[in-house]
């Protein structure tokens, strides 16, 4: 039938350092997937850079499907991106961004949504549930039959309590406090972890590698003068503030969650307090959001997702204990993470929304046969592993 959608296309932009695009038939057979070593956030990524990244992904999938980039005829398109939080973002700002890229696609074929929505669908295959996201930013959300309520996710200038960026900044503040309190740097266990990791980070993100060079230079300067090496933290951060964008600084500081978690796992008391505070703040957001909910929410699943949860299962366990403390009424639901059986990558949640012909203002899920087709045909694409 002329004008009928034949394909579902979804973009996953929920991390700082990678993105994924995928396409399927409208019946759920996955046809195409590609991953990229760039991320994106509607809050913090500079618009020119964001349009370039989106253009690369959309051009690749349009070429594969043989459709015109300018219109994506025969396609339902879902863009799931961190920072697409409010109705203005979904229904005005993101469609305007696409038009600036030369893409004109009708509202009936376009779903602009945030990370929480695609993550909930990919992990539960429902539109009802709760969740905590913890990557460079943090968000708590509750959804009842696609009616999403969120707390947080406003970006680093307004909060993101408990996030990787919050933990990285907190670690640097702890080091500054220790210096101000005249605690010898030799007695600071947290300093040794942060300095060792920043001097040789196990991370190939260009911004982190460049920051490591600057860090080593600052350390060499203060040590040559016989000064406390922690004073390098101040000059390092001041240089980043003068010369780097907010997004690039955020990438570097967020990655400090790695030495913080390592320090915590090896018994560093300062790191333990920092990580415990992060778990308490994260769960506190969800507890505040879910206060006064009806009895039916006791059995809803809670999804834990994001770089910090995905790569640090011991932090998931800490958050689970905190959930018991702050939300004792949640007794019958299931806690889900990327290691839970049957969970899918967020981009596949986007394909499910697109297959059901959702819109930016109304989410739907497809019939169960479409879900099963999608699950059966993802294994051939390593890009679709839920990591």
CSV table of N, CA and C in Angstrom, one decimal, residues 275-333:
chain,number,residue,atom,x,y,z
A,275,UNK,N,30.8,6.8,47.5
A,275,UNK,CA,30.0,5.9,46.7
A,275,UNK,C,28.7,5.6,47.5
A,276,UNK,N,28.7,5.5,48.8
A,276,UNK,CA,27.5,5.3,49.6
A,276,UNK,C,26.6,6.5,49.4
A,277,UNK,N,27.2,7.7,49.4
A,277,UNK,CA,26.4,9.0,49.3
A,277,UNK,C,25.7,9.0,47.9
A,278,UNK,N,26.5,8.5,46.9
A,278,UNK,CA,25.9,8.5,45.5
A,278,UNK,C,24.7,7.6,45.5
A,279,UNK,N,24.8,6.4,46.1
A,279,UNK,CA,23.7,5.4,46.1
A,279,UNK,C,22.5,6.0,46.8
A,280,UNK,N,22.8,6.6,47.9
A,280,UNK,CA,21.7,7.2,48.7
A,280,UNK,C,20.9,8.3,47.9
A,281,UNK,N,21.7,9.2,47.2
A,281,UNK,CA,21.1,10.3,46.5
A,281,UNK,C,20.3,9.7,45.3
A,282,UNK,N,20.8,8.7,44.6
A,282,UNK,CA,20.1,8.1,43.5
A,282,UNK,C,18.8,7.6,43.9
A,283,UNK,N,18.8,6.7,44.9
A,283,UNK,CA,17.6,6.1,45.4
A,283,UNK,C,16.7,7.1,46.0
A,284,UNK,N,17.2,8.2,46.6
A,284,UNK,CA,16.4,9.2,47.1
A,284,UNK,C,15.5,9.9,46.1
A,285,UNK,N,16.1,10.0,44.9
A,285,UNK,CA,15.3,10.6,43.8
A,285,UNK,C,14.1,9.7,43.4
A,286,UNK,N,14.4,8.4,43.3
A,286,UNK,CA,13.3,7.5,43.0
A,286,UNK,C,12.3,7.4,44.1
A,287,UNK,N,12.7,7.4,45.4
A,287,UNK,CA,11.8,7.4,46.5
A,287,UNK,C,10.9,8.6,46.5
A,288,UNK,N,11.5,9.8,46.3
A,288,UNK,CA,10.7,11.0,46.2
A,288,UNK,C,9.7,11.0,45.1
A,289,UNK,N,10.1,10.5,44.0
A,289,UNK,CA,9.2,10.4,42.8
A,289,UNK,C,8.1,9.5,43.0
A,290,UNK,N,8.3,8.4,43.7
A,290,UNK,CA,7.3,7.3,43.8
A,290,UNK,C,6.5,7.4,45.1
A,291,UNK,N,6.8,8.5,45.9
A,291,UNK,CA,6.0,8.7,47.2
A,291,UNK,C,4.5,8.8,46.9
A,292,UNK,N,3.7,8.0,47.6
A,292,UNK,CA,2.3,8.1,47.5
A,292,UNK,C,1.7,7.4,46.4
A,293,UNK,N,2.5,6.5,45.7
A,293,UNK,CA,2.0,5.8,44.5
A,293,UNK,C,1.0,4.7,45.0
A,294,UNK,N,0.2,4.3,44.1
A,294,UNK,CA,-0.9,3.3,44.5
A,294,UNK,C,-0.2,1.9,44.7
A,295,UNK,N,-1.1,1.0,45.2
A,295,UNK,CA,-0.6,-0.3,45.5
A,295,UNK,C,0.0,-1.1,44.3
A,296,UNK,N,-0.5,-0.8,43.1
A,296,UNK,CA,-0.1,-1.6,42.0
A,296,UNK,C,1.4,-1.4,41.7
A,297,UNK,N,2.0,-0.3,42.2
A,297,UNK,CA,3.4,0.0,41.9
A,297,UNK,C,4.4,-0.9,42.7
A,298,UNK,N,3.8,-1.6,43.7
A,298,UNK,CA,4.7,-2.5,44.5
A,298,UNK,C,5.2,-3.6,43.6
A,299,UNK,N,4.6,-4.0,42.5
A,299,UNK,CA,5.0,-5.1,41.7
A,299,UNK,C,5.7,-4.7,40.4
A,300,UNK,N,5.9,-3.4,40.2
A,300,UNK,CA,6.5,-3.0,39.0
A,300,UNK,C,8.0,-3.2,39.0
A,301,UNK,N,8.6,-3.5,37.9
A,301,UNK,CA,10.1,-3.7,37.9
A,301,UNK,C,10.8,-2.4,38.0
A,302,UNK,N,12.0,-2.5,38.5
A,302,UNK,CA,12.9,-1.3,38.6
A,302,UNK,C,14.2,-1.6,37.7
A,303,UNK,N,14.4,-0.8,36.8
A,303,UNK,CA,15.6,-1.0,35.9
A,303,UNK,C,16.7,-0.1,36.3
A,304,UNK,N,17.9,-0.7,36.4
A,304,UNK,CA,19.2,0.0,36.7
A,304,UNK,C,20.0,0.0,35.4
A,305,UNK,N,20.3,1.2,34.9
A,305,UNK,CA,21.0,1.3,33.6
A,305,UNK,C,22.0,2.5,33.6
A,306,UNK,N,23.0,2.4,32.8
A,306,UNK,CA,24.0,3.4,32.6
A,306,UNK,C,25.3,2.9,32.9
A,307,UNK,N,26.3,3.6,32.5
A,307,UNK,CA,27.7,3.2,32.5
A,307,UNK,C,28.1,2.7,33.9
A,308,UNK,N,27.7,3.4,34.9
A,308,UNK,CA,28.1,3.1,36.3
A,308,UNK,C,27.5,1.7,36.7
A,309,UNK,N,26.2,1.6,36.5
A,309,UNK,CA,25.5,0.3,36.8
A,309,UNK,C,26.1,-0.8,35.9
A,310,UNK,N,26.2,-0.6,34.6
A,310,UNK,CA,26.6,-1.6,33.7
A,310,UNK,C,28.0,-2.2,33.9
A,311,UNK,N,28.9,-1.4,34.4
A,311,UNK,CA,30.3,-1.9,34.5
A,311,UNK,C,30.7,-2.1,36.0
A,312,UNK,N,29.8,-1.8,36.9
A,312,UNK,CA,30.1,-1.9,38.4
A,312,UNK,C,29.0,-2.6,39.1
A,313,UNK,N,28.9,-4.0,38.9
A,313,UNK,CA,27.8,-4.7,39.6
A,313,UNK,C,27.7,-4.6,41.1
A,314,UNK,N,28.9,-4.3,41.7
A,314,UNK,CA,28.8,-4.2,43.2
A,314,UNK,C,28.1,-2.9,43.6
A,315,UNK,N,28.1,-1.9,42.7
A,315,UNK,CA,27.3,-0.7,42.9
A,315,UNK,C,25.9,-1.0,42.8
A,316,UNK,N,25.5,-1.8,41.8
A,316,UNK,CA,24.1,-2.3,41.7
A,316,UNK,C,23.6,-2.9,43.1
A,317,UNK,N,24.5,-3.7,43.7
A,317,UNK,CA,24.1,-4.4,44.9
A,317,UNK,C,24.0,-3.3,46.0
A,318,UNK,N,24.8,-2.3,46.0
A,318,UNK,CA,24.7,-1.3,47.0
A,318,UNK,C,23.4,-0.5,46.9
A,319,UNK,N,23.0,-0.2,45.6
A,319,UNK,CA,21.8,0.5,45.4
A,319,UNK,C,20.6,-0.4,45.7
A,320,UNK,N,20.7,-1.7,45.5
A,320,UNK,CA,19.6,-2.6,45.9
A,320,UNK,C,19.3,-2.6,47.4
A,321,UNK,N,20.4,-2.5,48.2
A,321,UNK,CA,20.2,-2.4,49.6
A,321,UNK,C,19.6,-1.1,50.0
A,322,UNK,N,20.0,0.0,49.3
A,322,UNK,CA,19.5,1.3,49.6
A,322,UNK,C,18.0,1.4,49.2
A,323,UNK,N,17.6,0.6,48.2
A,323,UNK,CA,16.2,0.6,47.8
A,323,UNK,C,15.4,-0.1,48.9
A,324,UNK,N,15.9,-1.1,49.6
A,324,UNK,CA,15.2,-1.7,50.7
A,324,UNK,C,15.1,-0.7,51.9
A,325,UNK,N,16.1,0.1,52.0
A,325,UNK,CA,16.0,1.1,53.1
A,325,UNK,C,15.0,2.2,52.9
A,326,UNK,N,15.1,2.8,51.7
A,326,UNK,CA,14.2,4.0,51.4
A,326,UNK,C,12.9,3.7,50.8
A,327,UNK,N,12.7,2.5,50.2
A,327,UNK,CA,11.5,2.1,49.6
A,327,UNK,C,11.0,0.7,50.0
A,328,UNK,N,10.8,0.6,51.4
A,328,UNK,CA,10.4,-0.8,51.9
A,328,UNK,C,9.1,-1.3,51.4
A,329,UNK,N,8.3,-0.4,50.8
A,329,UNK,CA,7.0,-0.9,50.3
A,329,UNK,C,7.1,-1.6,48.9
A,330,UNK,N,8.3,-1.4,48.3
A,330,UNK,CA,8.5,-2.1,47.0
A,330,UNK,C,9.0,-3.5,47.3
A,331,UNK,N,8.0,-4.4,47.3
A,331,UNK,CA,8.3,-5.8,47.8
A,331,UNK,C,8.1,-6.9,46.7
A,332,UNK,N,7.4,-6.6,45.7
A,332,UNK,CA,7.1,-7.7,44.7
A,332,UNK,C,7.7,-7.5,43.3
A,333,UNK,N,8.4,-6.4,43.1
A,333,UNK,CA,8.9,-6.1,41.8
A,333,UNK,C,10.3,-6.8,41.6
